[in-house]
Coordinates of C-alpha atoms in Angstrom, one line a residue:
X25 CA 28.5 19.5 -8.0
X26 CA 26.6 17.3 -5.6
X27 CA 23.0 16.3 -6.4
X28 CA 21.8 18.2 -3.3
X29 CA 23.6 21.4 -4.2
X30 CA 22.2 21.2 -7.7
X31 CA 18.7 20.7 -6.4
X32 CA 19.1 23.7 -4.1
X33 CA 20.2 25.9 -7.0
X34 CA 17.3 24.8 -9.1
X35 CA 14.9 25.4 -6.2
X36 CA 16.3 28.8 -5.5
X37 CA 16.0 29.6 -9.3
X38 CA 12.2 29.0 -9.0
X39 CA 11.9 25.4 -10.4
X40 CA 8.7 24.1 -8.8
X41 CA 9.7 20.4 -9.3
X42 CA 13.0 21.0 -7.5
X43 CA 11.2 23.0 -4.8
X44 CA 8.9 20.1 -4.2
X45 CA 11.6 17.5 -4.1
X46 CA 13.8 19.5 -1.8
X47 CA 10.9 20.2 0.5
X48 CA 10.2 16.5 0.9
X49 CA 13.8 15.8 1.8
X50 CA 13.9 18.6 4.3
X51 CA 10.7 17.4 6.1
X52 CA 12.1 13.9 6.4
X53 CA 15.6 15.0 7.4
X54 CA 17.4 12.5 5.1
X55 CA 19.6 13.4 2.2
X56 CA 19.1 17.0 3.3
X57 CA 19.2 18.7 6.8
X58 CA 15.9 18.7 8.7
X59 CA 14.3 22.1 8.1
X60 CA 10.5 22.1 8.3
X61 CA 10.1 25.9 8.0
X62 CA 12.2 26.1 4.9
X63 CA 10.4 23.0 3.5
X64 CA 7.0 24.8 3.9
X65 CA 8.4 27.9 2.2
X66 CA 9.4 25.8 -0.8
X67 CA 6.1 24.0 -0.9
X68 CA 4.2 27.3 -0.9
X69 CA 6.4 28.6 -3.6
X70 CA 5.8 25.5 -5.8
X71 CA 2.0 25.7 -5.1
X72 CA 2.0 29.4 -6.2
X73 CA 3.1 28.1 -9.6
X74 CA 0.2 25.6 -9.6
X75 CA 2.6 22.6 -9.6
X76 CA 0.3 19.6 -9.2
X77 CA 2.6 17.4 -7.1
X78 CA 3.2 20.3 -4.7
X79 CA -0.5 21.0 -4.4
X80 CA -1.2 17.4 -3.6
X81 CA 1.7 17.3 -1.1
X82 CA 0.4 20.4 0.6
X83 CA -3.0 18.8 0.8
X84 CA -1.5 15.8 2.6
X85 CA 0.4 18.1 5.0
X86 CA -2.7 20.2 5.7
X87 CA -4.5 17.0 6.7
X88 CA -1.6 15.8 8.8
X89 CA -1.1 19.1 10.4
X90 CA 2.6 19.1 9.5
X91 CA 4.0 22.6 9.1
X92 CA 0.6 24.2 9.8
X93 CA -2.6 23.6 11.8
X94 CA -4.6 20.6 10.7
X95 CA -7.2 21.8 8.1
X96 CA -9.3 19.4 6.0
X97 CA -11.1 22.1 4.1
X98 CA -7.8 23.4 2.9
X99 CA -6.7 19.8 2.1
X100 CA -9.6 19.0 -0.2
X101 CA -9.4 22.5 -1.8
X102 CA -5.7 21.9 -2.6
X103 CA -6.6 18.6 -4.3
X104 CA -9.3 20.4 -6.3
X105 CA -6.7 23.0 -7.4
X106 CA -4.4 20.2 -8.5
X107 CA -7.3 18.6 -10.4
X108 CA -7.8 21.8 -12.4
X109 CA -4.2 21.5 -13.7
X110 CA -5.3 18.2 -15.4
X111 CA -3.5 15.9 -12.9
X112 CA -5.0 12.4 -13.1
X113 CA -3.9 11.6 -9.5
X114 CA -5.7 14.7 -8.2
X115 CA -8.8 13.9 -10.2
X116 CA -8.8 10.3 -8.9
X117 CA -8.4 11.4 -5.3
X118 CA -11.1 13.9 -5.7
X119 CA -13.5 11.4 -7.1
X120 CA -12.7 8.8 -4.4
X121 CA -13.5 11.4 -1.7
X122 CA -16.8 12.4 -3.3
X123 CA -15.6 15.8 -4.7
X124 CA -15.3 19.1 -2.9
X125 CA -19.0 19.2 -2.1
X126 CA -19.4 15.5 -1.2
X127 CA -16.3 15.3 1.0
X128 CA -17.3 15.2 4.7
X129 CA -14.6 14.9 7.3
X130 CA -17.1 13.9 10.0
X131 CA -17.9 10.7 8.1
X132 CA -14.2 9.8 8.3
X133 CA -14.1 10.5 12.0
X134 CA -17.2 8.4 12.7
X135 CA -15.7 5.0 13.2
X136 CA -18.1 2.0 12.8
X137 CA -18.5 -0.3 15.8
X138 CA -16.0 -3.1 16.3
X139 CA -17.0 -6.8 16.8
X140 CA -14.7 -8.8 19.1
X141 CA -13.9 -12.4 18.1
X142 CA -11.0 -13.4 20.4
X143 CA -9.6 -12.2 23.7
X144 CA -6.0 -13.6 23.7
X145 CA -4.9 -12.2 21.3
X146 CA -7.5 -9.5 21.0
X147 CA -9.1 -9.8 17.6
X148 CA -11.8 -7.5 16.2
X149 CA -13.5 -6.8 12.9
X150 CA -15.2 -3.7 11.5
X151 CA -17.7 -3.9 8.7
X152 CA -17.6 -1.2 6.0
X153 CA -14.5 0.5 7.4
X154 CA -13.6 2.1 4.0
X155 CA -16.0 3.1 1.2
X156 CA -15.7 1.1 -2.0
X157 CA -14.4 4.1 -4.1
X158 CA -11.5 4.5 -1.6
X159 CA -10.7 0.8 -1.9
X160 CA -10.7 1.0 -5.7
X161 CA -8.4 4.1 -5.6
X162 CA -5.9 2.4 -3.3
X163 CA -5.8 -0.6 -5.7
X164 CA -5.3 1.7 -8.7
X165 CA -2.3 3.4 -7.0
X166 CA -0.6 0.1 -6.4
X167 CA -1.2 -2.0 -9.5
X168 CA 1.8 -0.7 -11.4
X169 CA 4.2 -0.7 -8.4
X170 CA 4.0 -4.3 -7.3
X171 CA 7.2 -6.1 -6.2
X172 CA 7.9 -9.3 -4.5
X173 CA 6.8 -9.0 -0.8
X174 CA 9.5 -9.3 1.8
X175 CA 9.8 -10.8 5.3
X176 CA 12.0 -9.9 8.2
X177 CA 15.4 -11.5 7.9
X178 CA 16.6 -12.3 11.5
X179 CA 20.0 -13.5 10.3
X180 CA 21.0 -10.2 8.8
X181 CA 18.4 -7.8 10.1
X182 CA 16.2 -5.8 7.7
X183 CA 13.9 -7.6 5.2
X184 CA 14.4 -10.0 2.2
X185 CA 12.4 -12.0 -0.3
X186 CA 11.6 -15.5 1.2
X187 CA 9.8 -18.6 -0.1
X188 CA 7.7 -18.3 3.1
X189 CA 5.8 -15.5 1.3
X190 CA 4.9 -15.6 -2.5
X191 CA 2.6 -12.6 -2.8
X192 CA 3.5 -9.1 -4.2
X193 CA 2.9 -5.6 -2.8
X194 CA 3.9 -2.0 -2.6
X195 CA 4.8 0.4 0.2
X196 CA 3.8 4.0 0.6
X197 CA 5.6 6.9 2.3
X198 CA 4.2 8.1 5.6
X199 CA 4.0 11.6 4.0
X200 CA 2.7 10.3 0.6
X201 CA 1.0 13.0 -1.5
X202 CA -2.3 11.3 -1.4
X203 CA -5.1 12.6 0.8
X204 CA -7.1 9.4 0.4
X205 CA -4.2 7.4 1.9
X206 CA -3.6 9.9 4.7
X207 CA -7.3 9.9 5.7
X208 CA -7.2 6.1 5.7
X209 CA -4.2 6.1 8.1
X210 CA -5.9 8.7 10.3
X211 CA -9.1 6.5 10.5
X212 CA -7.0 3.5 11.4
X213 CA -5.2 5.4 14.2
X214 CA -8.6 6.6 15.6
X215 CA -10.1 3.1 15.4
X216 CA -7.5 1.6 17.7
X217 CA -6.9 4.6 19.8
X218 CA -3.2 5.0 18.9
X219 CA -1.4 8.2 17.8
X220 CA -1.0 8.6 14.0
X221 CA 2.8 8.8 14.3
X222 CA 2.9 5.2 15.6
X223 CA 1.8 3.9 12.2
X224 CA 4.5 2.4 10.0
X225 CA 4.5 3.3 6.3
X226 CA 1.5 1.5 4.8
X227 CA 1.5 -1.4 2.3
X228 CA -1.0 -2.7 -0.2
X229 CA -0.7 -6.4 -0.9
X230 CA -1.7 -8.4 -3.9
X231 CA -2.3 -12.2 -4.2
X232 CA -2.7 -14.0 -7.5
X233 CA -4.0 -17.7 -7.5
X234 CA -1.6 -19.9 -5.6
X235 CA 0.1 -17.1 -3.8
X236 CA 0.1 -17.1 0.0
X237 CA 1.9 -15.9 3.2
X238 CA 2.6 -18.9 5.4
X239 CA 2.1 -18.9 9.2
X240 CA 4.1 -16.1 10.9
X241 CA 4.1 -13.6 13.7
X242 CA 4.1 -9.9 13.1
X243 CA 5.9 -9.0 16.3
X244 CA 9.7 -9.2 16.6
X245 CA 10.4 -12.5 18.3
X246 CA 12.5 -12.7 21.5
X247 CA 15.1 -14.8 19.7
X248 CA 15.5 -12.2 17.0
X249 CA 15.8 -9.1 19.2
X250 CA 19.6 -8.9 18.9
X251 CA 19.4 -8.4 15.2
X252 CA 16.7 -5.7 15.5
X253 CA 18.0 -3.8 18.5
X254 CA 18.2 -0.4 16.8
X255 CA 14.7 -0.8 15.2
X256 CA 13.2 -1.7 18.6
X257 CA 15.0 1.1 20.4
X258 CA 13.6 3.7 18.0
X259 CA 10.1 2.3 17.3
X260 CA 9.5 -0.4 19.9
X261 CA 7.5 -3.6 19.3
X262 CA 5.0 -4.0 16.5
X263 CA 2.0 -4.1 18.7
X264 CA -1.0 -4.2 16.4
X265 CA -1.9 -5.3 12.8
X266 CA -4.8 -3.6 10.9
X267 CA -5.9 -5.1 7.6
X268 CA -8.5 -3.7 5.2
X269 CA -9.9 -6.0 2.5
X270 CA -9.9 -3.9 -0.7
X271 CA -11.9 -6.3 -2.8
X272 CA -13.9 -9.5 -2.7
X273 CA -15.1 -11.9 -5.4
X274 CA -12.1 -14.2 -5.1
X275 CA -11.9 -17.7 -3.8
X276 CA -9.6 -18.8 -0.9
X277 CA -7.3 -16.1 0.6
X278 CA -8.7 -16.2 4.1
X279 CA -6.6 -14.8 7.0
X280 CA -6.1 -17.9 9.2
X281 CA -5.2 -18.1 12.9
X282 CA -4.4 -21.8 13.3
X283 CA -3.9 -21.8 17.1
X284 CA -7.3 -20.1 17.5
X285 CA -9.1 -22.4 14.9
X286 CA -10.5 -19.2 13.4
X287 CA -10.2 -17.6 10.0
X288 CA -11.7 -14.4 8.4
X289 CA -12.4 -13.2 4.9
X290 CA -13.8 -9.7 4.7
X291 CA -15.9 -8.1 2.0
X292 CA -14.8 -4.9 0.2
X293 CA -14.0 -2.3 2.8
X294 CA -14.1 -4.6 5.9
X295 CA -11.3 -4.5 8.4
X296 CA -9.6 -7.0 10.6
X297 CA -7.6 -5.9 13.7
X298 CA -5.5 -8.1 15.9
X299 CA -3.1 -7.2 18.7
X300 CA 0.3 -8.8 18.5
X301 CA 1.0 -8.1 22.2
X302 CA -1.3 -8.3 25.2
X303 CA -2.4 -5.3 27.2
X304 CA 0.5 -6.0 29.5
X305 CA 3.0 -5.8 26.6
X306 CA 3.6 -9.6 26.3
X307 CA 3.9 -11.3 23.0
X308 CA 0.8 -13.1 21.9
X309 CA 2.1 -16.4 20.6
X310 CA -1.4 -17.4 19.5
X311 CA -1.4 -14.4 17.1
X312 CA 0.4 -16.5 14.6
X313 CA -1.5 -16.2 11.3
X314 CA -1.3 -16.9 7.6
X315 CA -2.7 -15.5 4.3
X316 CA -4.1 -18.7 2.8
X317 CA -3.6 -19.3 -0.9
X318 CA -6.0 -17.7 -3.3
X319 CA -7.5 -20.3 -5.5
X320 CA -9.4 -18.1 -8.0
X321 CA -9.3 -14.4 -8.9
X322 CA -7.1 -11.8 -7.2
X323 CA -7.0 -10.5 -3.6
X324 CA -6.1 -6.9 -2.6
X325 CA -5.3 -6.1 1.0
X326 CA -4.4 -2.8 2.8
X327 CA -1.8 -3.7 5.5
X328 CA -0.9 -1.4 8.4
X329 CA 1.4 -2.2 11.3
X330 CA 1.4 -0.1 14.4
X331 CA 4.4 0.4 16.8
X332 CA 4.5 1.1 20.5
X333 CA 6.6 4.3 19.8
X334 CA 6.5 7.0 17.2
X335 CA 7.8 6.0 13.7
X336 CA 10.3 8.4 12.0
X337 CA 9.0 10.0 8.8
X338 CA 10.0 8.2 5.6

């Protein structure tokens, strides 16, 4: 019996864990046929049994507007229901968002002003982009998932560990069952005026003393296009990079732009935005940048790349 068939039988038998897992697969359309209506039916069934992971997943979908109209009141209510089951993840999300009564979607929609520092490439910063409790939550969800960070491998396509980069990090699904993460992604999209579906899966990066990311471009270079033809055809160029500094109190670790003779180190919650291509769509060669070595303490950074075309759900 195939794993998918076994999962289907368990879901049809009323197992909420199987219903949740199968629903995720159906929404992505990988490992199972794409079937969003059936996926929502399974999510609702698992939620009816108060399965915490399904409730959190439903909260994320309610915020995203996938499978139903976008509804933030429902989203925070679903997180609260999951918290009542004893779920630590639900309780943590609820606390980071200020609780049911403290949660205010308008505060997430109100984007602080941007300060421009460079014109070619376009470079901006935003003070207090994320509240401290949100930053601490994102760190907590990453600490036990850290792996060696990878870089694009132009020789083979895809990504691989490389001596050019010594830090660690963790990636998150674009439909992660985390309302805090989803609101962060929505806030980023709104700040740069790009559709949410153009955001790649998010990453949280970690630097210990001595770790760094040497000078590099975030766009796909012209000489490497032939090895990333399929990726570029589907998602287009990586047009923008959005970084949020999740902590401070460490030494070193600045984001350095050597050709601009400019570097930046944000405080907790501050954001750095730089465009990897010009308004005309040309690669910005002066966007080359580095994460300088941390000399004391640890650095946490939320990293978000944005594409010129919609990114498939993963």
